[in-house]
Every structure is written in C-alpha cells, then in structure tokens.
Amino acid sequence: MLLAEGFPQASKPSYRTILTALESKLNVEWYLEIGSRTGTSLADRKCNFLAVDPDFLLDGAVFNKSAAQFFFQEESDTFFERGFMAANSIVPELAFVDGMHLIEYVLRDFRNAESAMATDGVIALHDVLPFNTRMTTRDLSALDTIDAWTGDVWKIIPILQRWRPDLEIDVIGAWKTGLLVVRNLDPQNRTLFDKEDEILGEFQELDLADFGVKNFFDSFELLDSAAYVRGLET
C-alpha cells in the first residue's frame, strides 16, 4: 500500500473485526448491508440480515447461523423504495454502507438507512480514508489504472459534520481504508433529504486536493482500530 504524503497510516484490525465487535456489543437482531457483493462480511454475521447488491458474486459460505437471511439483488434505491423493512416490522440495530463509492449514492444510502434504523442503532460506512488522491477519483473510466478505489466517500464526513452535528461520529483508521461509525441516529430527521441539492451542489464535484488533504484529516480525531475494538469488548 503506497501512502501519499499527508495521508495517515491505517491500522489493523480491519473493518470486519469492528463490525463483529459492534454486533456483539449492540446485541444485534437485524443487520442491514448495502453493497454485499462477495458476501465476505456477511459470513461473519450471527444475527439476522438483509443484504443488498445489484450484482451478487458470492464467494464462499455466507449462510451462517442467522435465523433469517434476505438477499435483494437490486440497487439500494430500489430496495428502500420497496419498503420491505417497514412492511415486515424489521428495524435494524446495525447497518453497513459499502455500496457505490460516489457521494450522491453514499448520501442517499446513509439517509435512507437512518430512516429505517433503531434510534440506538449504529451505521458504519466503509472507505472514508483514502491513502492517496488518485483513489478518490469520480472518473469510472480510470478505475483500471489504480490499485484501489475509495471514490469520494470521504465527503460524507464533512457533510455530516456540517449538516448533522447532532450525530456522534467516530472515524476509525481500520485497515485499510477506514471506517466511519455513526451513532445518535434520528430516523425522523429530514435534513439530508431537504438539503440534498445544496449539499451536492457544493460537494459533488469537489476534489480532495481542492478541499485540502490537511484540512480533511485535521477535521477529526483518527481513532486506532485495535483500541476501538478493545473499547467495544469491555
């Protein structure tokens, strides 16, 4: 992993270990995952889950000890519009957002997930910590030329800081592209729906270099991954 100047080093363990610790700490009954793809993180779950991906490529066993497992091979917007969770009285305590790595999708996935969550639940978002600017590109035609792609998921941090200061966010340097853990959810809050045009008008085409790499990383405390897991396990 080539770390560009000004970018902090991620630390092990990975996001999967943190998700498992969160599942245990929260005593999760229902887990929602946006962007399951190969099912790697699903295989770790012991609770009931809902997995959403437009093109599943399941790799290995994901059918674990969960009593109920639902797979939705469709885009996340379609899944949320379907209203499956509300129709079946499913209220997740933990959600993991790892879908399309463009901020307009991330923003919609976060706000739609929050609207369906338990108020004491947690939403975790992957890929918030790029380790160079090239991997933050919005140009999908350039993906074959880079080793890893976080897209502009990083923007969700300053967006939530400004428009949703009521939320509690932890930015964790989980190997290898970070994890954002969001608490104090408010399923009734409509700010991110009402302000979508304003938010994307300012952030959608903004480059990390223009925002400022130092400004970005100075805007939050980066938590050590192993220490965060130990805190959840106590």
PDB file of C-alpha atoms in Angstrom:
ATOM      1  CA  MET A   1       0.000   0.000   0.000  1.00  0.00           C
ATOM      2  CA  LEU A   2       1.617   3.259  -1.169  1.00  0.00           C
ATOM      3  CA  LEU A   3       0.873   6.005   1.334  1.00  0.00           C
ATOM      4  CA  ALA A   4       0.969   9.508  -0.147  1.00  0.00           C
ATOM      5  CA  GLU A   5       2.414  12.408   1.833  1.00  0.00           C
ATOM      6  CA  GLY A   6      -0.078  13.844   4.309  1.00  0.00           C
ATOM      7  CA  PHE A   7      -2.201  10.708   4.495  1.00  0.00           C
ATOM      8  CA  PRO A   8      -2.255   8.779   7.811  1.00  0.00           C
ATOM      9  CA  GLN A   9      -1.448   5.095   8.057  1.00  0.00           C
ATOM     10  CA  ALA A  10      -4.396   2.772   8.639  1.00  0.00           C
ATOM     11  CA  SER A  11      -4.107   0.212  11.416  1.00  0.00           C
ATOM     12  CA  LYS A  12      -5.195  -3.377  11.854  1.00  0.00           C
ATOM     13  CA  PRO A  13      -7.613  -4.977  12.516  1.00  0.00           C
ATOM     14  CA  SER A  14      -9.863  -4.403   9.519  1.00  0.00           C
ATOM     15  CA  TYR A  15     -13.424  -3.099   9.344  1.00  0.00           C
ATOM     16  CA  ARG A  16     -14.736  -6.666   9.551  1.00  0.00           C
ATOM     17  CA  THR A  17     -13.413  -7.102  13.092  1.00  0.00           C
ATOM     18  CA  ILE A  18     -15.040  -3.833  14.125  1.00  0.00           C
ATOM     19  CA  LEU A  19     -18.388  -4.867  12.633  1.00  0.00           C
ATOM     20  CA  THR A  20     -18.244  -8.122  14.581  1.00  0.00           C
ATOM     21  CA  ALA A  21     -17.453  -6.268  17.802  1.00  0.00           C
ATOM     22  CA  LEU A  22     -20.336  -3.854  17.158  1.00  0.00           C
ATOM     23  CA  GLU A  23     -22.725  -6.745  16.511  1.00  0.00           C
ATOM     24  CA  SER A  24     -21.809  -8.283  19.851  1.00  0.00           C
ATOM     25  CA  LYS A  25     -21.851  -5.002  21.789  1.00  0.00           C
ATOM     26  CA  LEU A  26     -25.242  -3.945  20.435  1.00  0.00           C
ATOM     27  CA  ASN A  27     -26.746  -7.426  20.740  1.00  0.00           C
ATOM     28  CA  VAL A  28     -27.966  -7.039  17.168  1.00  0.00           C
ATOM     29  CA  GLU A  29     -31.088  -8.840  15.995  1.00  0.00           C
ATOM     30  CA  TRP A  30     -31.175  -7.334  12.476  1.00  0.00           C
ATOM     31  CA  TYR A  31     -28.233  -6.216  10.340  1.00  0.00           C
ATOM     32  CA  LEU A  32     -28.573  -4.286   7.065  1.00  0.00           C
ATOM     33  CA  GLU A  33     -25.771  -4.284   4.493  1.00  0.00           C
ATOM     34  CA  ILE A  34     -25.660  -2.132   1.382  1.00  0.00           C
ATOM     35  CA  GLY A  35     -23.079  -3.400  -1.089  1.00  0.00           C
ATOM     36  CA  SER A  36     -22.558  -7.041  -0.131  1.00  0.00           C
ATOM     37  CA  ARG A  37     -21.075  -8.215  -3.423  1.00  0.00           C
ATOM     38  CA  THR A  38     -18.994 -11.302  -2.475  1.00  0.00           C
ATOM     39  CA  GLY A  39     -20.639 -11.741   0.925  1.00  0.00           C
ATOM     40  CA  THR A  40     -17.337 -11.586   2.804  1.00  0.00           C
ATOM     41  CA  SER A  41     -18.662  -9.509   5.686  1.00  0.00           C
ATOM     42  CA  LEU A  42     -21.989 -11.365   5.717  1.00  0.00           C
ATOM     43  CA  ALA A  43     -20.137 -14.565   6.535  1.00  0.00           C
ATOM     44  CA  ASP A  44     -19.144 -13.038   9.885  1.00  0.00           C
ATOM     45  CA  ARG A  45     -22.693 -12.253  10.976  1.00  0.00           C
ATOM     46  CA  LYS A  46     -24.519 -14.305  13.583  1.00  0.00           C
ATOM     47  CA  CYS A  47     -27.671 -12.172  13.554  1.00  0.00           C
ATOM     48  CA  ASN A  48     -30.479 -11.944  11.012  1.00  0.00           C
ATOM     49  CA  PHE A  49     -29.514  -9.879   7.986  1.00  0.00           C
ATOM     50  CA  LEU A  50     -30.686  -8.098   4.857  1.00  0.00           C
ATOM     51  CA  ALA A  51     -28.100  -7.892   2.067  1.00  0.00           C
ATOM     52  CA  VAL A  52     -28.480  -5.566  -0.909  1.00  0.00           C
ATOM     53  CA  ASP A  53     -26.363  -5.559  -4.067  1.00  0.00           C
ATOM     54  CA  PRO A  54     -27.218  -5.132  -7.769  1.00  0.00           C
ATOM     55  CA  ASP A  55     -24.843  -7.926  -8.766  1.00  0.00           C
ATOM     56  CA  PHE A  56     -24.013 -10.544  -6.150  1.00  0.00           C
ATOM     57  CA  LEU A  57     -20.817 -12.530  -6.680  1.00  0.00           C
ATOM     58  CA  LEU A  58     -20.970 -14.628  -3.535  1.00  0.00           C
ATOM     59  CA  ASP A  59     -17.636 -16.193  -2.712  1.00  0.00           C
ATOM     60  CA  GLY A  60     -17.715 -18.966  -0.132  1.00  0.00           C
ATOM     61  CA  ALA A  61     -20.234 -19.739   2.581  1.00  0.00           C
ATOM     62  CA  VAL A  62     -22.410 -16.853   3.738  1.00  0.00           C
ATOM     63  CA  PHE A  63     -25.269 -18.980   5.062  1.00  0.00           C
ATOM     64  CA  ASN A  64     -24.335 -18.979   8.705  1.00  0.00           C
ATOM     65  CA  LYS A  65     -26.206 -19.302  11.996  1.00  0.00           C
ATOM     66  CA  SER A  66     -28.621 -16.482  11.196  1.00  0.00           C
ATOM     67  CA  ALA A  67     -32.266 -17.448  11.574  1.00  0.00           C
ATOM     68  CA  ALA A  68     -33.361 -15.171   8.716  1.00  0.00           C
ATOM     69  CA  GLN A  69     -31.371 -14.083   5.670  1.00  0.00           C
ATOM     70  CA  PHE A  70     -32.726 -11.888   2.886  1.00  0.00           C
ATOM     71  CA  PHE A  71     -30.845 -11.130  -0.343  1.00  0.00           C
ATOM     72  CA  PHE A  72     -32.001  -8.329  -2.621  1.00  0.00           C
ATOM     73  CA  GLN A  73     -30.240  -8.291  -5.989  1.00  0.00           C
ATOM     74  CA  GLU A  74     -31.141  -4.739  -6.915  1.00  0.00           C
ATOM     75  CA  GLU A  75     -29.927  -1.188  -6.494  1.00  0.00           C
ATOM     76  CA  SER A  76     -30.213   0.206  -2.997  1.00  0.00           C
ATOM     77  CA  ASP A  77     -32.597   2.984  -4.090  1.00  0.00           C
ATOM     78  CA  THR A  78     -34.989   0.321  -5.366  1.00  0.00           C
ATOM     79  CA  PHE A  79     -34.645  -1.666  -2.161  1.00  0.00           C
ATOM     80  CA  PHE A  80     -35.531   1.286   0.047  1.00  0.00           C
ATOM     81  CA  GLU A  81     -38.419   2.324  -2.216  1.00  0.00           C
ATOM     82  CA  ARG A  82     -39.795  -1.206  -1.882  1.00  0.00           C
ATOM     83  CA  GLY A  83     -40.434  -0.636   1.826  1.00  0.00           C
ATOM     84  CA  PHE A  84     -39.681  -4.244   2.723  1.00  0.00           C
ATOM     85  CA  MET A  85     -38.380  -3.490   6.211  1.00  0.00           C
ATOM     86  CA  ALA A  86     -41.331  -1.377   7.282  1.00  0.00           C
ATOM     87  CA  ALA A  87     -43.800  -3.867   5.800  1.00  0.00           C
ATOM     88  CA  ASN A  88     -42.210  -6.648   7.845  1.00  0.00           C
ATOM     89  CA  SER A  89     -41.563  -4.667  11.044  1.00  0.00           C
ATOM     90  CA  ILE A  90     -37.785  -5.033  10.665  1.00  0.00           C
ATOM     91  CA  VAL A  91     -35.772  -2.325  12.438  1.00  0.00           C
ATOM     92  CA  PRO A  92     -32.009  -2.857  12.124  1.00  0.00           C
ATOM     93  CA  GLU A  93     -29.709  -2.091  15.026  1.00  0.00           C
ATOM     94  CA  LEU A  94     -26.605  -2.167  12.814  1.00  0.00           C
ATOM     95  CA  ALA A  95     -26.108  -1.167   9.176  1.00  0.00           C
ATOM     96  CA  PHE A  96     -23.027  -1.260   6.967  1.00  0.00           C
ATOM     97  CA  VAL A  97     -22.872   1.001   3.911  1.00  0.00           C
ATOM     98  CA  ASP A  98     -20.369  -0.142   1.288  1.00  0.00           C
ATOM     99  CA  GLY A  99     -22.213   0.476  -1.960  1.00  0.00           C
ATOM    100  CA  MET A 100     -21.360   2.691  -4.925  1.00  0.00           C
ATOM    101  CA  HIS A 101     -18.384   4.877  -3.963  1.00  0.00           C
ATOM    102  CA  LEU A 102     -19.782   8.167  -5.239  1.00  0.00           C
ATOM    103  CA  ILE A 103     -21.038  10.710  -2.726  1.00  0.00           C
ATOM    104  CA  GLU A 104     -24.532  11.053  -4.187  1.00  0.00           C
ATOM    105  CA  TYR A 105     -25.079   7.316  -3.616  1.00  0.00           C
ATOM    106  CA  VAL A 106     -23.411   7.342  -0.199  1.00  0.00           C
ATOM    107  CA  LEU A 107     -25.577  10.247   0.925  1.00  0.00           C
ATOM    108  CA  ARG A 108     -28.773   8.526  -0.189  1.00  0.00           C
ATOM    109  CA  ASP A 109     -27.761   5.196   1.328  1.00  0.00           C
ATOM    110  CA  PHE A 110     -26.955   6.808   4.662  1.00  0.00           C
ATOM    111  CA  ARG A 111     -30.131   8.853   4.964  1.00  0.00           C
ATOM    112  CA  ASN A 112     -32.349   6.001   3.766  1.00  0.00           C
ATOM    113  CA  ALA A 113     -30.710   3.588   6.198  1.00  0.00           C
ATOM    114  CA  GLU A 114     -31.035   6.047   9.083  1.00  0.00           C
ATOM    115  CA  SER A 115     -34.756   6.421   8.366  1.00  0.00           C
ATOM    116  CA  ALA A 116     -35.189   2.678   8.933  1.00  0.00           C
ATOM    117  CA  MET A 117     -32.861   2.238  11.920  1.00  0.00           C
ATOM    118  CA  ALA A 118     -33.396   1.844  15.632  1.00  0.00           C
ATOM    119  CA  THR A 119     -32.675   5.126  17.424  1.00  0.00           C
ATOM    120  CA  ASP A 120     -29.959   3.458  19.492  1.00  0.00           C
ATOM    121  CA  GLY A 121     -28.536   1.741  16.435  1.00  0.00           C
ATOM    122  CA  VAL A 122     -25.294   2.310  14.536  1.00  0.00           C
ATOM    123  CA  ILE A 123     -24.464   2.911  10.878  1.00  0.00           C
ATOM    124  CA  ALA A 124     -20.937   2.104   9.708  1.00  0.00           C
ATOM    125  CA  LEU A 125     -19.575   3.401   6.399  1.00  0.00           C
ATOM    126  CA  HIS A 126     -16.564   1.906   4.657  1.00  0.00           C
ATOM    127  CA  ASP A 127     -13.810   3.586   2.586  1.00  0.00           C
ATOM    128  CA  VAL A 128     -13.800   7.015   4.245  1.00  0.00           C
ATOM    129  CA  LEU A 129      -9.972   7.155   4.470  1.00  0.00           C
ATOM    130  CA  PRO A 130      -8.159   7.164   1.130  1.00  0.00           C
ATOM    131  CA  PHE A 131      -4.383   6.855   1.209  1.00  0.00           C
ATOM    132  CA  ASN A 132      -3.777   8.987  -1.906  1.00  0.00           C
ATOM    133  CA  THR A 133      -5.768  11.386  -4.068  1.00  0.00           C
ATOM    134  CA  ARG A 134      -5.819   9.162  -7.170  1.00  0.00           C
ATOM    135  CA  MET A 135      -8.081   6.644  -5.468  1.00  0.00           C
ATOM    136  CA  THR A 136     -10.696   9.344  -4.784  1.00  0.00           C
ATOM    137  CA  THR A 137     -11.488   9.887  -8.464  1.00  0.00           C
ATOM    138  CA  ARG A 138     -15.086  10.125  -9.700  1.00  0.00           C
ATOM    139  CA  ASP A 139     -13.983   9.048 -13.182  1.00  0.00           C
ATOM    140  CA  LEU A 140     -15.141   5.449 -13.506  1.00  0.00           C
ATOM    141  CA  SER A 141     -13.131   5.033 -16.706  1.00  0.00           C
ATOM    142  CA  ALA A 142      -9.950   5.458 -14.651  1.00  0.00           C
ATOM    143  CA  LEU A 143     -10.573   2.557 -12.291  1.00  0.00           C
ATOM    144  CA  ASP A 144      -8.424   0.139 -14.280  1.00  0.00           C
ATOM    145  CA  THR A 145      -5.417   2.385 -13.725  1.00  0.00           C
ATOM    146  CA  ILE A 146      -5.492   2.414  -9.910  1.00  0.00           C
ATOM    147  CA  ASP A 147      -4.904  -0.340  -7.353  1.00  0.00           C
ATOM    148  CA  ALA A 148      -7.748   0.615  -5.010  1.00  0.00           C
ATOM    149  CA  TRP A 149     -10.760   2.917  -5.293  1.00  0.00           C
ATOM    150  CA  THR A 150     -12.484   4.681  -2.426  1.00  0.00           C
ATOM    151  CA  GLY A 151     -14.159   7.204  -4.681  1.00  0.00           C
ATOM    152  CA  ASP A 152     -15.354  10.325  -2.899  1.00  0.00           C
ATOM    153  CA  VAL A 153     -16.895   8.543   0.082  1.00  0.00           C
ATOM    154  CA  TRP A 154     -14.615  10.752   2.221  1.00  0.00           C
ATOM    155  CA  LYS A 155     -17.034  13.653   1.661  1.00  0.00           C
ATOM    156  CA  ILE A 156     -19.642  12.108   3.946  1.00  0.00           C
ATOM    157  CA  ILE A 157     -17.532  13.176   6.942  1.00  0.00           C
ATOM    158  CA  PRO A 158     -17.577  16.961   6.327  1.00  0.00           C
ATOM    159  CA  ILE A 159     -21.183  16.693   5.153  1.00  0.00           C
ATOM    160  CA  LEU A 160     -22.350  15.097   8.398  1.00  0.00           C
ATOM    161  CA  GLN A 161     -20.184  17.444  10.438  1.00  0.00           C
ATOM    162  CA  ARG A 162     -21.910  20.459   8.905  1.00  0.00           C
ATOM    163  CA  TRP A 163     -25.483  19.374   8.262  1.00  0.00           C
ATOM    164  CA  ARG A 164     -25.938  16.785  11.023  1.00  0.00           C
ATOM    165  CA  PRO A 165     -23.960  17.976  14.063  1.00  0.00           C
ATOM    166  CA  ASP A 166     -26.475  16.080  16.225  1.00  0.00           C
ATOM    167  CA  LEU A 167     -24.898  12.795  15.130  1.00  0.00           C
ATOM    168  CA  GLU A 168     -21.994  11.225  17.004  1.00  0.00           C
ATOM    169  CA  ILE A 169     -19.273  10.088  14.620  1.00  0.00           C
ATOM    170  CA  ASP A 170     -16.109   8.061  15.162  1.00  0.00           C
ATOM    171  CA  VAL A 171     -13.540   7.943  12.374  1.00  0.00           C
ATOM    172  CA  ILE A 172     -11.525   4.756  12.753  1.00  0.00           C
ATOM    173  CA  GLY A 173      -8.278   4.043  10.945  1.00  0.00           C
ATOM    174  CA  ALA A 174      -9.341   0.467  10.225  1.00  0.00           C
ATOM    175  CA  TRP A 175      -7.223  -1.412   7.698  1.00  0.00           C
ATOM    176  CA  LYS A 176      -7.017  -0.440   5.026  1.00  0.00           C
ATOM    177  CA  THR A 177      -9.393   2.374   4.015  1.00  0.00           C
ATOM    178  CA  GLY A 178     -11.059   3.285   7.290  1.00  0.00           C
ATOM    179  CA  LEU A 179     -14.496   3.057   8.826  1.00  0.00           C
ATOM    180  CA  LEU A 180     -16.928   5.747   9.943  1.00  0.00           C
ATOM    181  CA  VAL A 181     -19.201   4.748  12.839  1.00  0.00           C
ATOM    182  CA  VAL A 182     -22.280   6.922  13.344  1.00  0.00           C
ATOM    183  CA  ARG A 183     -24.458   6.943  16.475  1.00  0.00           C
ATOM    184  CA  ASN A 184     -27.286   9.003  17.976  1.00  0.00           C
ATOM    185  CA  LEU A 185     -29.421   8.335  14.932  1.00  0.00           C
ATOM    186  CA  ASP A 186     -32.681  10.181  14.335  1.00  0.00           C
ATOM    187  CA  PRO A 187     -34.915   8.300  11.882  1.00  0.00           C
ATOM    188  CA  GLN A 188     -37.280  11.292  11.733  1.00  0.00           C
ATOM    189  CA  ASN A 189     -34.628  13.813  10.706  1.00  0.00           C
ATOM    190  CA  ARG A 190     -35.174  15.086   7.140  1.00  0.00           C
ATOM    191  CA  THR A 191     -32.205  17.437   6.811  1.00  0.00           C
ATOM    192  CA  LEU A 192     -30.238  15.282   4.384  1.00  0.00           C
ATOM    193  CA  PHE A 193     -33.361  14.857   2.246  1.00  0.00           C
ATOM    194  CA  ASP A 194     -34.295  18.533   2.270  1.00  0.00           C
ATOM    195  CA  LYS A 195     -30.740  19.806   1.705  1.00  0.00           C
ATOM    196  CA  GLU A 196     -29.678  17.297  -0.952  1.00  0.00           C
ATOM    197  CA  ASP A 197     -29.388  19.840  -3.791  1.00  0.00           C
ATOM    198  CA  GLU A 198     -27.413  22.258  -1.635  1.00  0.00           C
ATOM    199  CA  ILE A 199     -25.107  19.543  -0.329  1.00  0.00           C
ATOM    200  CA  LEU A 200     -24.346  18.025  -3.726  1.00  0.00           C
ATOM    201  CA  GLY A 201     -24.080  21.429  -5.342  1.00  0.00           C
ATOM    202  CA  GLU A 202     -21.169  22.167  -3.045  1.00  0.00           C
ATOM    203  CA  PHE A 203     -19.569  18.740  -2.662  1.00  0.00           C
ATOM    204  CA  GLN A 204     -20.327  16.536  -5.661  1.00  0.00           C
ATOM    205  CA  GLU A 205     -17.580  17.841  -7.966  1.00  0.00           C
ATOM    206  CA  LEU A 206     -15.196  18.940  -5.210  1.00  0.00           C
ATOM    207  CA  ASP A 207     -11.769  17.274  -5.324  1.00  0.00           C
ATOM    208  CA  LEU A 208      -9.933  16.237  -2.173  1.00  0.00           C
ATOM    209  CA  ALA A 209      -6.929  18.262  -3.317  1.00  0.00           C
ATOM    210  CA  ASP A 210      -9.106  21.378  -3.556  1.00  0.00           C
ATOM    211  CA  PHE A 211     -10.755  20.676  -0.197  1.00  0.00           C
ATOM    212  CA  GLY A 212      -7.310  20.187   1.240  1.00  0.00           C
ATOM    213  CA  VAL A 213      -5.832  16.889   2.415  1.00  0.00           C
ATOM    214  CA  LYS A 214      -4.599  18.513   5.621  1.00  0.00           C
ATOM    215  CA  ASN A 215      -7.932  20.269   6.195  1.00  0.00           C
ATOM    216  CA  PHE A 216      -9.723  16.952   5.854  1.00  0.00           C
ATOM    217  CA  PHE A 217      -7.556  14.947   8.226  1.00  0.00           C
ATOM    218  CA  ASP A 218      -7.357  17.806  10.725  1.00  0.00           C
ATOM    219  CA  SER A 219     -11.156  17.931  10.930  1.00  0.00           C
ATOM    220  CA  PHE A 220     -11.466  14.790  13.073  1.00  0.00           C
ATOM    221  CA  GLU A 221      -9.625  12.587  15.523  1.00  0.00           C
ATOM    222  CA  LEU A 222      -8.483   9.396  13.857  1.00  0.00           C
ATOM    223  CA  LEU A 223      -9.059   6.515  16.263  1.00  0.00           C
ATOM    224  CA  ASP A 224      -6.804   3.482  16.455  1.00  0.00           C
ATOM    225  CA  SER A 225      -8.570   0.384  15.164  1.00  0.00           C
ATOM    226  CA  ALA A 226      -7.318  -2.081  17.792  1.00  0.00           C
ATOM    227  CA  ALA A 227      -8.043   0.315  20.657  1.00  0.00           C
ATOM    228  CA  TYR A 228     -11.559   0.882  19.330  1.00  0.00           C
ATOM    229  CA  VAL A 229     -12.265  -2.848  19.307  1.00  0.00           C
ATOM    230  CA  ARG A 230     -10.916  -3.225  22.841  1.00  0.00           C
ATOM    231  CA  GLY A 231     -13.278  -0.462  23.959  1.00  0.00           C
ATOM    232  CA  LEU A 232     -16.238  -2.291  22.467  1.00  0.00           C
ATOM    233  CA  GLU A 233     -15.245  -5.550  24.124  1.00  0.00           C
ATOM    234  CA  THR A 234     -15.063  -4.113  27.659  1.00  0.00           C
TER     235      THR A 234
END
